[in-house]
Each structure stands twice: as structure tokens, then as C-alpha cells.
Amino acid sequence: MTSLSPVLKQATPVVVDHALGSWIFGTDGREYLDFTTGIGVTSTGHCHPRVVEAAREQVGRIIHAQYTTVMHRPLLELTGRLGEVLPAGLDSVFYANSGSEAVEAAVRLARMATGRPNVVVFQGGFHGRTVAAASLTTAGTRFSAGFAPLMAGVHMSAFPYAYRYGWDEATAVEFALRELDYLLRTRTAPEDTAAFLIEPALGDGGYLPTPPAFLEGLRERADHHGIQLVVDEVQAGVGRTGRFWGHQHSAAVPDILITAKGIASGFPISAIAAPTETMAKAWPGSQGGTYGGNAVSAAAGVATLDVVRDEGLVENSRVRGEQLQAGLREVQRRFPVIGDVRGLGLMQGIEFTAADGTPDAATATAVQQATTGHGLLTLTCGPSGNVVRLIPALVVTEGEIALGLERLEAAVASVVGAVPAGAAAVPAAGA
Ligand code: PMP
């Protein structure tokens, strides 16, 4: 009998029958409030009627209009629509299928545009699972252990993780920028450095917003040294953080922007955007792929952008995110095992910390598992697997956030006190 490979690690035992909005309906007959959204993908909620309709329509016209053979309308339309939301100057778009592929495309472009080999990443960053993307990922050794050698030319600098260091944000930012300058003097010379690659908020690395001053410090250094600032908006983009792009919480504008996940509500498509003159430095045919920019995905992408605009979902993310964070702080007050609550918009994390200050992955894992039993789907993240992350759909209502908080609190209450000290931690599944 054939079975699914155990290389896939399941975060919940739920088998889905169907889903709508913020809700997943299991084959077990139960209804689950979904605060995972397919790891931040189903931005407009599950099966939004306008996205379903756009995809249905497109399936009947053409499914696979291979984009280096023939061009198709949905991709041209999506490109035009992205122009309305992309930062000024990022006027050229290349499409792929997944976040990892787009990350690789961005790195390839940065290397070709600068003629330099090295990429600087920031500790705790997650950029994907293909070998090159895993080489750029420092959100946990589980993403890169056991299949070396990794891609060369990657150097890691400190991330201003204030809570971990026990400092205030300004001190952490100053430290991390100093370390970056030191790296540029000791390991990768600016003239060998093609790119700084960073998420606007660490995703799999622990749901940590990148302090605006840090992004701005990277921008200054990138300008000074001719280095490309590449911002990975795969998880934080498309309204997730309460702004359309996560980097818009700062004054820094990227040279290359990477998007995927929420851009098409669940259909696989990813993209990088950069100025035309940057793209022109890569030769035609240097990027491509059989499935990139799929017609059905592109049509779903256009519908997603319509829904995000027409339903005011960026603003809903901001307002519901504030409600969620305020509620999480209440839960934290009652359960001191929650050491930190943080996030932007509908990208919120709660970090579990033992009394001695060490990461408490056992409790985080037990809480994440317990939420399923209480009808709430959640995930963990963080290098130690001690952060429970909450990623509701951007269409989530006030009542659903309140219900999610109630269910989360019930799950925490059912676990705290019941976790044996030193119980083995199960690493986060991550993606
Ligand atoms: N970058 C970020 C910031 C991500 O969160 C992810 C996925 N979690 C990726 C890249 C990789 O995307 P994919 O899994 O689609 O390859």
C-alpha cells in the first residue's frame, strides 16, 4: 500500500472536506476556525466567491498558456494591477510559482545586476526550502541540516531580536547594524556583496517585526556600497501586516521585492519586481520555467487584488490585528509562560518562555496541538519552535477574532501546569 512520505510533518490531524472564509470543515464533521490560512496564503479567506469565479472562468479559456511560448491576458492584467501597489520605480515584474523560486530569481538577478557574488542574510530569516533558498535560510538548522553542501557566497549577520537579547529595540538595532558593518569589513567586502536579503518581519524565524530603523540602516548601507536591498515579502506582503507591503512600516524602499503566498489566495504564483534597468542587466532567457505565471493563478491574483481593494482588507488587517494583539496581551497577563506577544496586523506571535528565561518549546507545541481540539487551527515557528503564530485570513471578522482568542486561551489553560518540565520539544513544521 502506498502512503504519504514521512518527510512531511503534519501540524494537525485535520483532513479537510471543504472550507469557506475563516473556516475549515473537516471530514470528521467538525468546524475549525483557521488561524493558519495555509501558512499565510489564503489572504481573502478560503474560496472567496470572486476568486473562485475568476479561476472557474479562466479554466474554461486556457489553463496553461506557457509564458515563454505565448503570452496571456491574466498575466498582463496582473502585471498592470501590481503596478498600482508596487513601490514607485519597481516597474518590471518576473513571475515564478513558489516563494523559494522567486527568492532564487531575486538572488540571481542581484548577482547579475551587480556582477558580485555574495548575499548577506539576517539570523532567523526564512527564504525557502530549495537548496539555494535553504542556503539563505537561518530560521533553524532543521531547514538545512543533512544535505550539504549548500550554495556558497551566503553570509549571515545579526538580526535585532530585542526580546532574545534582553535589550530595548534601539539597542538591538544599533548592535545589529554594527555587526553588519563588521561583517562587511571582516568577511564579505562591499565590492563582493550583491545583496542584503531580509524579511519585513521574520516569519518562520519567530514572527518578529523587523524594526523600521534596521531596514532604514540597511537602505543607507546599500546605497553607500551599491548593494541591492532585496525584501522578501512572501509572507508579510499583500496586507498581512496592516500595510500593503511589510516594508512600508519603514521609510526604506527595496531595490528588489519578492512576493508569493497571499497574492493569489492559494493558487501557486510568485513574482519579483525591480526597476527595468536592473532587470535589463540580466540577459533574456536567464530566468524562466515551464509553469511560471500560470493563467489560472494569474486570474486568481487579479481577483485577489480586486477583493483586497474593494473590501478594504489592508485596513481590516490593521484593525483586527490590533484587536488580536490586545487580546493576546490579556492572555499573556493570565499566563506568564507567554514571555512575549508581538506582530504587525494579522501576523501575530506569542513566544513561550520558561521561568529560567529559556525558550519553552514543549509548552508552545502542546498549546498548538491543543488548539485543534478547541476548534482553532494554529502553527508554531521560531528556531526553538517556542512561538505559536496566528495568521487569520484578511477577511476575519471582529467576532471571529474574539472567538479565536477564547479558544486559544482555553487551549493554553488546558496545557499550562500539565506540561512535564523538560518534555521533549517537537520542532515546528515550517514552510
Ligand atoms: N520566504 C518567506 C518569507 C516565506 O515565509 C516562505 C514560505 N514560508 C518562503 C520564502 C518560501 O516559499 P515557498 O514555500 O512557496 O517556496
Coordinates of C-alpha atoms and ligand atoms in Angstrom, one line a residue:
M1 CA 0.0 0.0 0.0
T2 CA 1.3 3.5 -0.9
S3 CA 1.4 6.2 1.7
L4 CA 2.5 9.8 2.1
S5 CA 6.2 10.2 2.8
P6 CA 7.1 10.8 6.4
V7 CA 9.3 13.7 5.2
L8 CA 6.1 15.7 5.5
K9 CA 5.5 16.7 9.1
Q10 CA 1.8 17.3 10.0
A11 CA 0.9 20.2 12.3
T12 CA -2.7 18.9 12.8
P13 CA -4.6 15.7 12.2
V14 CA -7.3 17.5 10.3
V15 CA -8.5 16.2 6.9
V16 CA -10.3 18.9 5.1
D17 CA -13.6 18.3 3.4
H18 CA -14.2 22.0 2.3
A19 CA -13.6 25.5 3.5
L20 CA -15.1 29.0 3.4
G21 CA -13.7 32.3 4.6
S22 CA -12.0 31.8 8.0
W23 CA -13.4 28.3 8.4
I24 CA -12.3 24.8 7.6
F25 CA -14.8 21.9 7.7
G26 CA -13.1 18.6 8.5
T27 CA -14.1 15.1 7.2
D28 CA -14.6 14.5 11.0
G29 CA -17.7 16.7 10.8
R30 CA -16.0 19.4 12.9
E31 CA -15.7 23.1 12.1
Y32 CA -12.3 24.7 12.7
L33 CA -11.5 28.4 12.9
D34 CA -8.5 28.7 10.7
F35 CA -5.7 30.9 12.0
T36 CA -3.1 29.3 9.7
T37 CA -4.5 30.3 6.3
G38 CA -2.3 27.7 4.6
I39 CA 0.7 29.4 6.2
G40 CA -0.4 33.0 5.3
V41 CA -1.6 32.2 1.8
T42 CA -5.5 32.4 1.7
S43 CA -5.4 36.1 2.2
T44 CA -9.1 36.7 1.0
G45 CA -10.2 33.7 3.1
H46 CA -10.9 30.2 1.8
C47 CA -12.8 30.0 -1.5
H48 CA -13.7 33.7 -1.8
P49 CA -16.6 33.7 -4.3
R50 CA -14.9 36.3 -6.6
V51 CA -11.6 34.4 -6.6
V52 CA -13.5 31.1 -7.3
E53 CA -15.4 32.7 -10.1
A54 CA -12.3 34.2 -11.7
A55 CA -10.5 30.9 -11.6
R56 CA -13.5 29.0 -12.9
E57 CA -13.8 31.4 -15.8
Q58 CA -10.1 31.1 -16.7
V59 CA -10.1 27.3 -16.5
G60 CA -12.6 27.3 -19.4
R61 CA -10.5 29.7 -21.5
I62 CA -6.9 28.4 -21.2
I63 CA -5.2 26.7 -18.2
H64 CA -1.5 26.5 -19.2
A65 CA -0.5 29.3 -21.6
Q66 CA 3.2 28.7 -21.3
Y67 CA 4.6 32.2 -20.8
T68 CA 7.8 32.0 -22.9
T69 CA 5.7 30.5 -25.8
V70 CA 2.5 32.6 -25.8
M71 CA 1.6 35.5 -23.6
H72 CA -1.8 35.5 -21.9
R73 CA -4.2 38.2 -20.7
P74 CA -4.4 37.3 -17.0
L75 CA -0.6 37.8 -16.6
L76 CA -0.6 41.1 -18.4
E77 CA -3.6 42.3 -16.3
L78 CA -1.9 41.1 -13.1
T79 CA 1.3 43.0 -14.0
G80 CA -0.7 46.2 -14.6
R81 CA -2.6 45.7 -11.4
L82 CA 0.6 45.1 -9.4
G83 CA 1.9 48.4 -10.8
E84 CA -0.8 50.1 -8.7
V85 CA 0.5 48.7 -5.5
L86 CA 4.3 48.3 -6.0
P87 CA 6.6 50.9 -4.8
A88 CA 7.4 53.6 -7.4
G89 CA 10.3 52.6 -9.6
L90 CA 9.8 48.8 -9.3
D91 CA 8.2 48.7 -12.7
S92 CA 9.4 45.4 -14.1
V93 CA 7.9 42.0 -12.9
F94 CA 9.1 38.4 -13.4
Y95 CA 6.9 35.5 -12.4
A96 CA 7.5 32.0 -11.0
N97 CA 5.5 29.6 -8.9
S98 CA 6.7 29.4 -5.3
G99 CA 8.3 31.7 -2.8
S100 CA 11.6 29.7 -3.0
E101 CA 11.8 30.0 -6.7
A102 CA 11.2 33.8 -6.5
V103 CA 13.9 34.1 -3.9
E104 CA 16.3 32.3 -6.2
A105 CA 15.2 34.5 -9.1
A106 CA 15.9 37.6 -6.9
V107 CA 19.3 36.4 -5.9
R108 CA 20.2 35.5 -9.5
L109 CA 19.1 39.0 -10.6
A110 CA 21.0 40.8 -7.9
R111 CA 24.2 38.9 -8.8
M112 CA 23.8 39.6 -12.5
A113 CA 22.9 43.2 -12.0
T114 CA 25.9 43.9 -9.7
G115 CA 28.4 41.4 -11.0
R116 CA 29.1 40.5 -7.4
P117 CA 28.8 37.0 -5.8
N118 CA 27.8 37.3 -2.1
V119 CA 24.5 37.7 -0.3
V120 CA 24.1 38.8 3.3
V121 CA 21.1 37.3 5.2
F122 CA 20.0 38.0 8.7
Q123 CA 19.8 35.4 11.5
G124 CA 16.4 33.8 11.8
G125 CA 15.4 34.6 8.2
F126 CA 13.4 32.1 6.3
H127 CA 13.6 32.2 2.5
G128 CA 12.5 28.7 1.4
R129 CA 13.5 25.1 1.1
T130 CA 15.1 24.6 -2.4
V131 CA 18.8 24.1 -2.0
A132 CA 19.7 27.7 -2.8
A133 CA 16.8 29.1 -0.7
A134 CA 17.7 26.8 2.2
S135 CA 21.3 28.1 2.0
L136 CA 19.8 31.6 2.6
T137 CA 17.6 30.3 5.5
T138 CA 18.8 30.7 9.1
A139 CA 15.5 30.1 10.9
G140 CA 16.6 26.8 12.2
T141 CA 19.2 24.1 11.3
R142 CA 16.2 21.7 10.5
F143 CA 15.9 23.6 7.2
S144 CA 19.5 22.9 6.0
A145 CA 20.9 20.0 8.1
G146 CA 21.8 16.8 6.4
F147 CA 22.0 17.7 2.7
A148 CA 25.2 19.8 2.5
P149 CA 27.0 21.3 0.6
L150 CA 24.8 24.4 0.5
M151 CA 25.2 27.2 -2.0
A152 CA 28.3 29.3 -1.4
G153 CA 28.5 33.0 -1.1
V154 CA 26.0 33.4 1.7
H155 CA 27.0 35.3 4.9
M156 CA 24.8 35.8 8.0
S157 CA 24.6 38.9 10.1
A158 CA 22.7 39.5 13.3
F159 CA 19.0 40.3 13.4
P160 CA 17.8 42.8 16.1
Y161 CA 15.9 40.3 18.2
A162 CA 15.5 42.6 21.2
Y163 CA 13.5 40.1 23.3
R164 CA 16.1 37.4 22.9
Y165 CA 19.0 39.7 23.8
G166 CA 17.0 41.2 26.6
W167 CA 17.6 44.7 25.2
D168 CA 15.4 47.5 24.1
E169 CA 14.7 47.8 20.3
A170 CA 17.1 50.8 19.7
T171 CA 20.0 49.0 21.4
A172 CA 19.3 45.8 19.4
V173 CA 19.2 47.8 16.1
E174 CA 22.4 49.6 16.9
F175 CA 24.1 46.3 17.7
A176 CA 22.9 44.5 14.6
L177 CA 23.9 47.4 12.3
R178 CA 27.4 47.5 14.0
E179 CA 27.7 43.7 13.4
L180 CA 26.8 44.2 9.7
D181 CA 29.4 46.9 9.3
Y182 CA 31.9 44.5 10.9
L183 CA 30.9 41.7 8.6
L184 CA 31.5 44.0 5.6
R185 CA 35.0 44.6 7.0
T186 CA 35.8 41.1 8.0
R187 CA 34.2 38.6 5.7
T188 CA 32.4 40.0 2.6
A189 CA 33.8 43.2 1.2
P190 CA 31.1 45.6 -0.1
E191 CA 32.5 45.2 -3.6
D192 CA 31.9 41.4 -3.4
T193 CA 28.4 41.9 -1.9
A194 CA 25.5 41.7 -4.3
A195 CA 22.6 41.9 -1.9
F196 CA 21.1 42.2 1.6
L197 CA 18.2 39.8 1.8
I198 CA 15.7 40.4 4.6
E199 CA 12.0 39.8 5.6
P200 CA 10.0 42.8 6.8
A201 CA 9.0 40.6 9.7
L202 CA 10.7 37.2 10.4
G203 CA 8.1 34.6 9.5
D204 CA 9.2 31.0 10.3
G205 CA 12.0 32.6 12.3
G206 CA 9.6 33.6 15.1
Y207 CA 7.1 36.3 13.9
L208 CA 9.4 39.2 14.7
P209 CA 8.7 42.5 13.0
T210 CA 11.9 44.0 11.6
P211 CA 12.5 47.3 13.3
P212 CA 12.0 50.2 10.9
A213 CA 15.3 51.7 11.9
F214 CA 17.1 48.5 11.0
L215 CA 15.6 48.4 7.5
E216 CA 16.5 52.0 7.1
G217 CA 20.1 51.3 8.2
L218 CA 20.3 48.6 5.6
R219 CA 19.0 51.0 3.0
E220 CA 21.7 53.6 3.8
R221 CA 24.4 50.9 3.6
A222 CA 23.0 49.5 0.4
D223 CA 23.0 53.0 -1.2
H224 CA 26.5 53.7 0.1
H225 CA 28.0 50.5 -1.3
G226 CA 25.9 49.8 -4.4
I227 CA 24.4 46.7 -2.8
Q228 CA 20.8 45.6 -3.7
L229 CA 18.3 45.7 -0.9
V230 CA 16.1 42.6 -1.5
V231 CA 13.0 42.4 0.6
D232 CA 11.3 39.1 0.9
E233 CA 7.6 39.9 1.2
V234 CA 6.5 36.3 0.6
Q235 CA 4.8 36.0 4.0
A236 CA 4.5 39.7 5.1
G237 CA 3.1 41.1 1.8
V238 CA -0.4 41.7 0.5
G239 CA -1.9 43.3 3.6
R240 CA -0.7 40.7 6.1
T241 CA 0.9 43.3 8.4
G242 CA -1.7 46.0 8.1
R243 CA 0.1 47.8 5.3
F244 CA 0.0 46.5 1.7
W245 CA 3.8 45.6 2.0
G246 CA 5.5 44.8 5.2
H247 CA 8.5 47.1 4.4
Q248 CA 6.0 50.1 4.4
H249 CA 6.2 50.2 8.2
S250 CA 9.6 51.8 7.5
A251 CA 10.9 54.6 5.1
A252 CA 13.1 52.1 3.3
V253 CA 12.2 51.1 -0.2
P254 CA 13.6 47.9 -1.7
D255 CA 15.6 47.5 -4.9
I256 CA 14.0 44.1 -5.5
L257 CA 10.7 42.9 -3.9
I258 CA 9.7 39.3 -3.7
T259 CA 6.0 38.3 -3.4
A260 CA 4.1 35.0 -3.3
K261 CA 1.6 33.3 -0.9
G262 CA -1.2 35.9 -0.4
I263 CA -1.0 37.3 -3.9
A264 CA -3.4 34.8 -5.4
S265 CA -5.4 33.4 -2.4
G266 CA -4.0 29.9 -2.7
F267 CA -3.2 29.5 -6.4
P268 CA 0.6 29.0 -6.9
I269 CA 2.2 32.1 -8.3
S270 CA 5.1 34.2 -7.2
A271 CA 6.9 37.3 -8.5
I272 CA 9.8 39.6 -8.2
A273 CA 9.7 43.3 -9.0
A274 CA 12.6 45.6 -9.8
P275 CA 13.4 48.6 -11.8
T276 CA 13.5 47.9 -15.6
E277 CA 17.2 49.0 -15.7
T278 CA 18.0 46.3 -13.1
M279 CA 16.1 43.6 -15.0
A280 CA 17.8 44.7 -18.2
K281 CA 21.2 43.8 -16.7
A282 CA 20.2 40.1 -16.8
W283 CA 20.2 38.6 -20.3
P284 CA 16.9 37.5 -21.9
G285 CA 16.3 33.8 -21.1
S286 CA 18.3 34.0 -17.9
Q287 CA 15.1 33.3 -16.0
G288 CA 12.1 31.2 -17.0
G289 CA 10.3 27.9 -16.2
T290 CA 7.6 25.7 -17.6
Y291 CA 4.8 26.7 -15.2
G292 CA 5.7 30.2 -14.2
G293 CA 2.9 32.8 -14.2
N294 CA 0.1 30.2 -14.7
A295 CA -3.0 31.7 -16.3
V296 CA -5.5 30.4 -13.6
S297 CA -3.2 31.6 -10.8
A298 CA -2.8 35.0 -12.5
A299 CA -6.6 35.3 -12.9
A300 CA -7.0 34.5 -9.2
G301 CA -4.3 37.1 -8.5
V302 CA -6.2 39.8 -10.3
A303 CA -9.4 38.8 -8.4
T304 CA -7.4 38.8 -5.1
L305 CA -6.2 42.3 -5.7
D306 CA -9.8 43.4 -6.5
V307 CA -11.1 41.9 -3.3
V308 CA -8.2 43.3 -1.2
R309 CA -9.0 46.8 -2.6
D310 CA -12.8 46.6 -2.7
E311 CA -13.2 45.1 0.8
G312 CA -10.6 47.3 2.4
L313 CA -8.7 44.3 3.6
V314 CA -5.4 46.1 4.4
E315 CA -7.3 48.3 6.8
N316 CA -9.2 45.3 8.2
S317 CA -5.8 43.5 8.8
R318 CA -4.6 46.6 10.8
V319 CA -7.7 46.9 12.9
R320 CA -8.3 43.2 13.5
G321 CA -4.6 42.8 14.1
E322 CA -4.8 45.4 16.9
Q323 CA -7.8 43.6 18.4
L324 CA -5.9 40.3 18.2
Q325 CA -2.7 41.7 19.8
A326 CA -4.7 43.4 22.6
G327 CA -6.4 40.1 23.3
L328 CA -3.2 38.2 23.3
R329 CA -1.7 40.6 25.8
E330 CA -4.7 39.9 28.1
V331 CA -4.0 36.1 27.8
Q332 CA -0.3 36.8 28.5
R333 CA -1.3 38.6 31.7
R334 CA -3.0 35.5 32.9
F335 CA -0.3 33.1 31.8
P336 CA 3.2 34.3 32.5
V337 CA 4.6 31.3 30.4
I338 CA 3.9 33.6 27.5
G339 CA 7.0 35.7 27.6
D340 CA 6.4 37.9 24.6
V341 CA 3.5 39.0 22.3
R342 CA 4.4 40.7 19.1
G343 CA 3.5 41.2 15.5
L344 CA 2.0 43.5 12.9
G345 CA -1.5 43.3 11.6
L346 CA -2.7 39.7 11.2
M347 CA 0.8 38.3 11.7
Q348 CA 1.0 37.8 15.5
G349 CA 3.2 35.5 17.5
I350 CA 3.3 34.5 21.2
E351 CA 6.7 33.3 22.5
F352 CA 6.7 30.8 25.3
T353 CA 9.5 31.2 27.8
A354 CA 10.3 29.0 30.8
A355 CA 10.8 30.5 34.3
D356 CA 14.6 30.4 33.8
G357 CA 14.2 32.5 30.6
T358 CA 14.9 29.7 28.2
P359 CA 12.7 29.0 25.2
D360 CA 9.8 26.7 26.2
A361 CA 9.1 24.7 23.0
A362 CA 7.3 21.9 25.0
T363 CA 4.5 24.3 26.1
A364 CA 4.3 26.0 22.7
T365 CA 3.9 22.7 20.9
A366 CA 1.4 21.4 23.4
V367 CA -0.7 24.6 23.1
Q368 CA -0.6 24.4 19.3
Q369 CA -1.7 20.8 19.4
A370 CA -4.4 21.7 22.0
T371 CA -5.9 24.5 19.9
T372 CA -7.0 21.9 17.3
G373 CA -9.1 20.2 20.0
H374 CA -10.7 23.5 20.8
G375 CA -11.6 24.2 17.2
L376 CA -8.8 26.6 16.3
L377 CA -6.0 25.8 13.9
T378 CA -2.6 27.4 14.7
L379 CA 1.0 26.8 13.9
T380 CA 4.3 27.1 15.7
C381 CA 7.5 28.8 14.5
G382 CA 10.9 30.1 15.7
P383 CA 14.3 28.5 15.7
S384 CA 13.4 26.8 19.0
G385 CA 9.8 26.0 18.0
N386 CA 8.6 28.0 21.0
V387 CA 6.4 30.6 19.2
V388 CA 2.7 30.0 18.4
R389 CA 1.8 32.0 15.3
L390 CA -1.6 33.3 14.5
I391 CA -2.3 34.1 10.8
P392 CA -6.0 34.7 10.3
A393 CA -7.5 35.5 6.8
L394 CA -7.6 39.2 6.0
V395 CA -11.4 38.9 5.9
V396 CA -11.6 37.8 9.5
T397 CA -14.3 39.5 11.5
E398 CA -14.4 41.0 15.0
G399 CA -16.4 38.1 16.2
E400 CA -14.0 35.5 14.7
I401 CA -11.0 37.2 16.4
A402 CA -12.9 37.2 19.7
L403 CA -13.8 33.5 19.3
G404 CA -10.2 32.6 18.3
L405 CA -8.9 34.4 21.4
E406 CA -11.4 32.5 23.6
R407 CA -10.3 29.1 22.1
L408 CA -6.6 30.0 22.3
E409 CA -7.0 30.9 26.0
A410 CA -8.9 27.6 26.6
A411 CA -6.1 25.7 25.0
V412 CA -3.4 27.5 27.0
A413 CA -5.3 26.8 30.2
S414 CA -5.7 23.1 29.3
V415 CA -1.9 22.8 28.9
V416 CA -0.3 25.1 31.5
G417 CA 0.6 23.1 34.6
A418 CA 0.1 19.8 32.6
V419 CA 3.4 20.0 30.7
P420 CA 6.1 18.0 32.4
A421 CA 9.3 20.0 32.9
G422 CA 11.9 19.2 30.2
A423 CA 9.4 17.3 28.0
A424 CA 10.9 16.7 24.5
A425 CA 10.2 19.5 22.1
V426 CA 8.8 18.8 18.7
P427 CA 10.3 21.1 16.1
A428 CA 7.9 23.3 14.2
A429 CA 6.8 22.0 10.8
G430 CA 7.5 25.3 9.0
A431 CA 7.4 26.1 5.3
Ligands
PMP1 N1 10.2 33.4 2.0 C1 9.4 33.6 3.1 C2 9.4 34.8 3.9 C3 8.5 32.5 3.4 O1 7.7 32.7 4.5 C4 8.4 31.4 2.6 C5 7.5 30.2 3.0 N2 7.1 30.1 4.3 C6 9.3 31.3 1.5 C7 10.1 32.3 1.2 C8 9.3 30.1 0.7 O2 8.1 30.0 0.0 P1 7.6 28.6 -0.7 O3 7.3 27.6 0.4 O4 6.4 28.9 -1.5 O5 8.8 28.1 -1.5

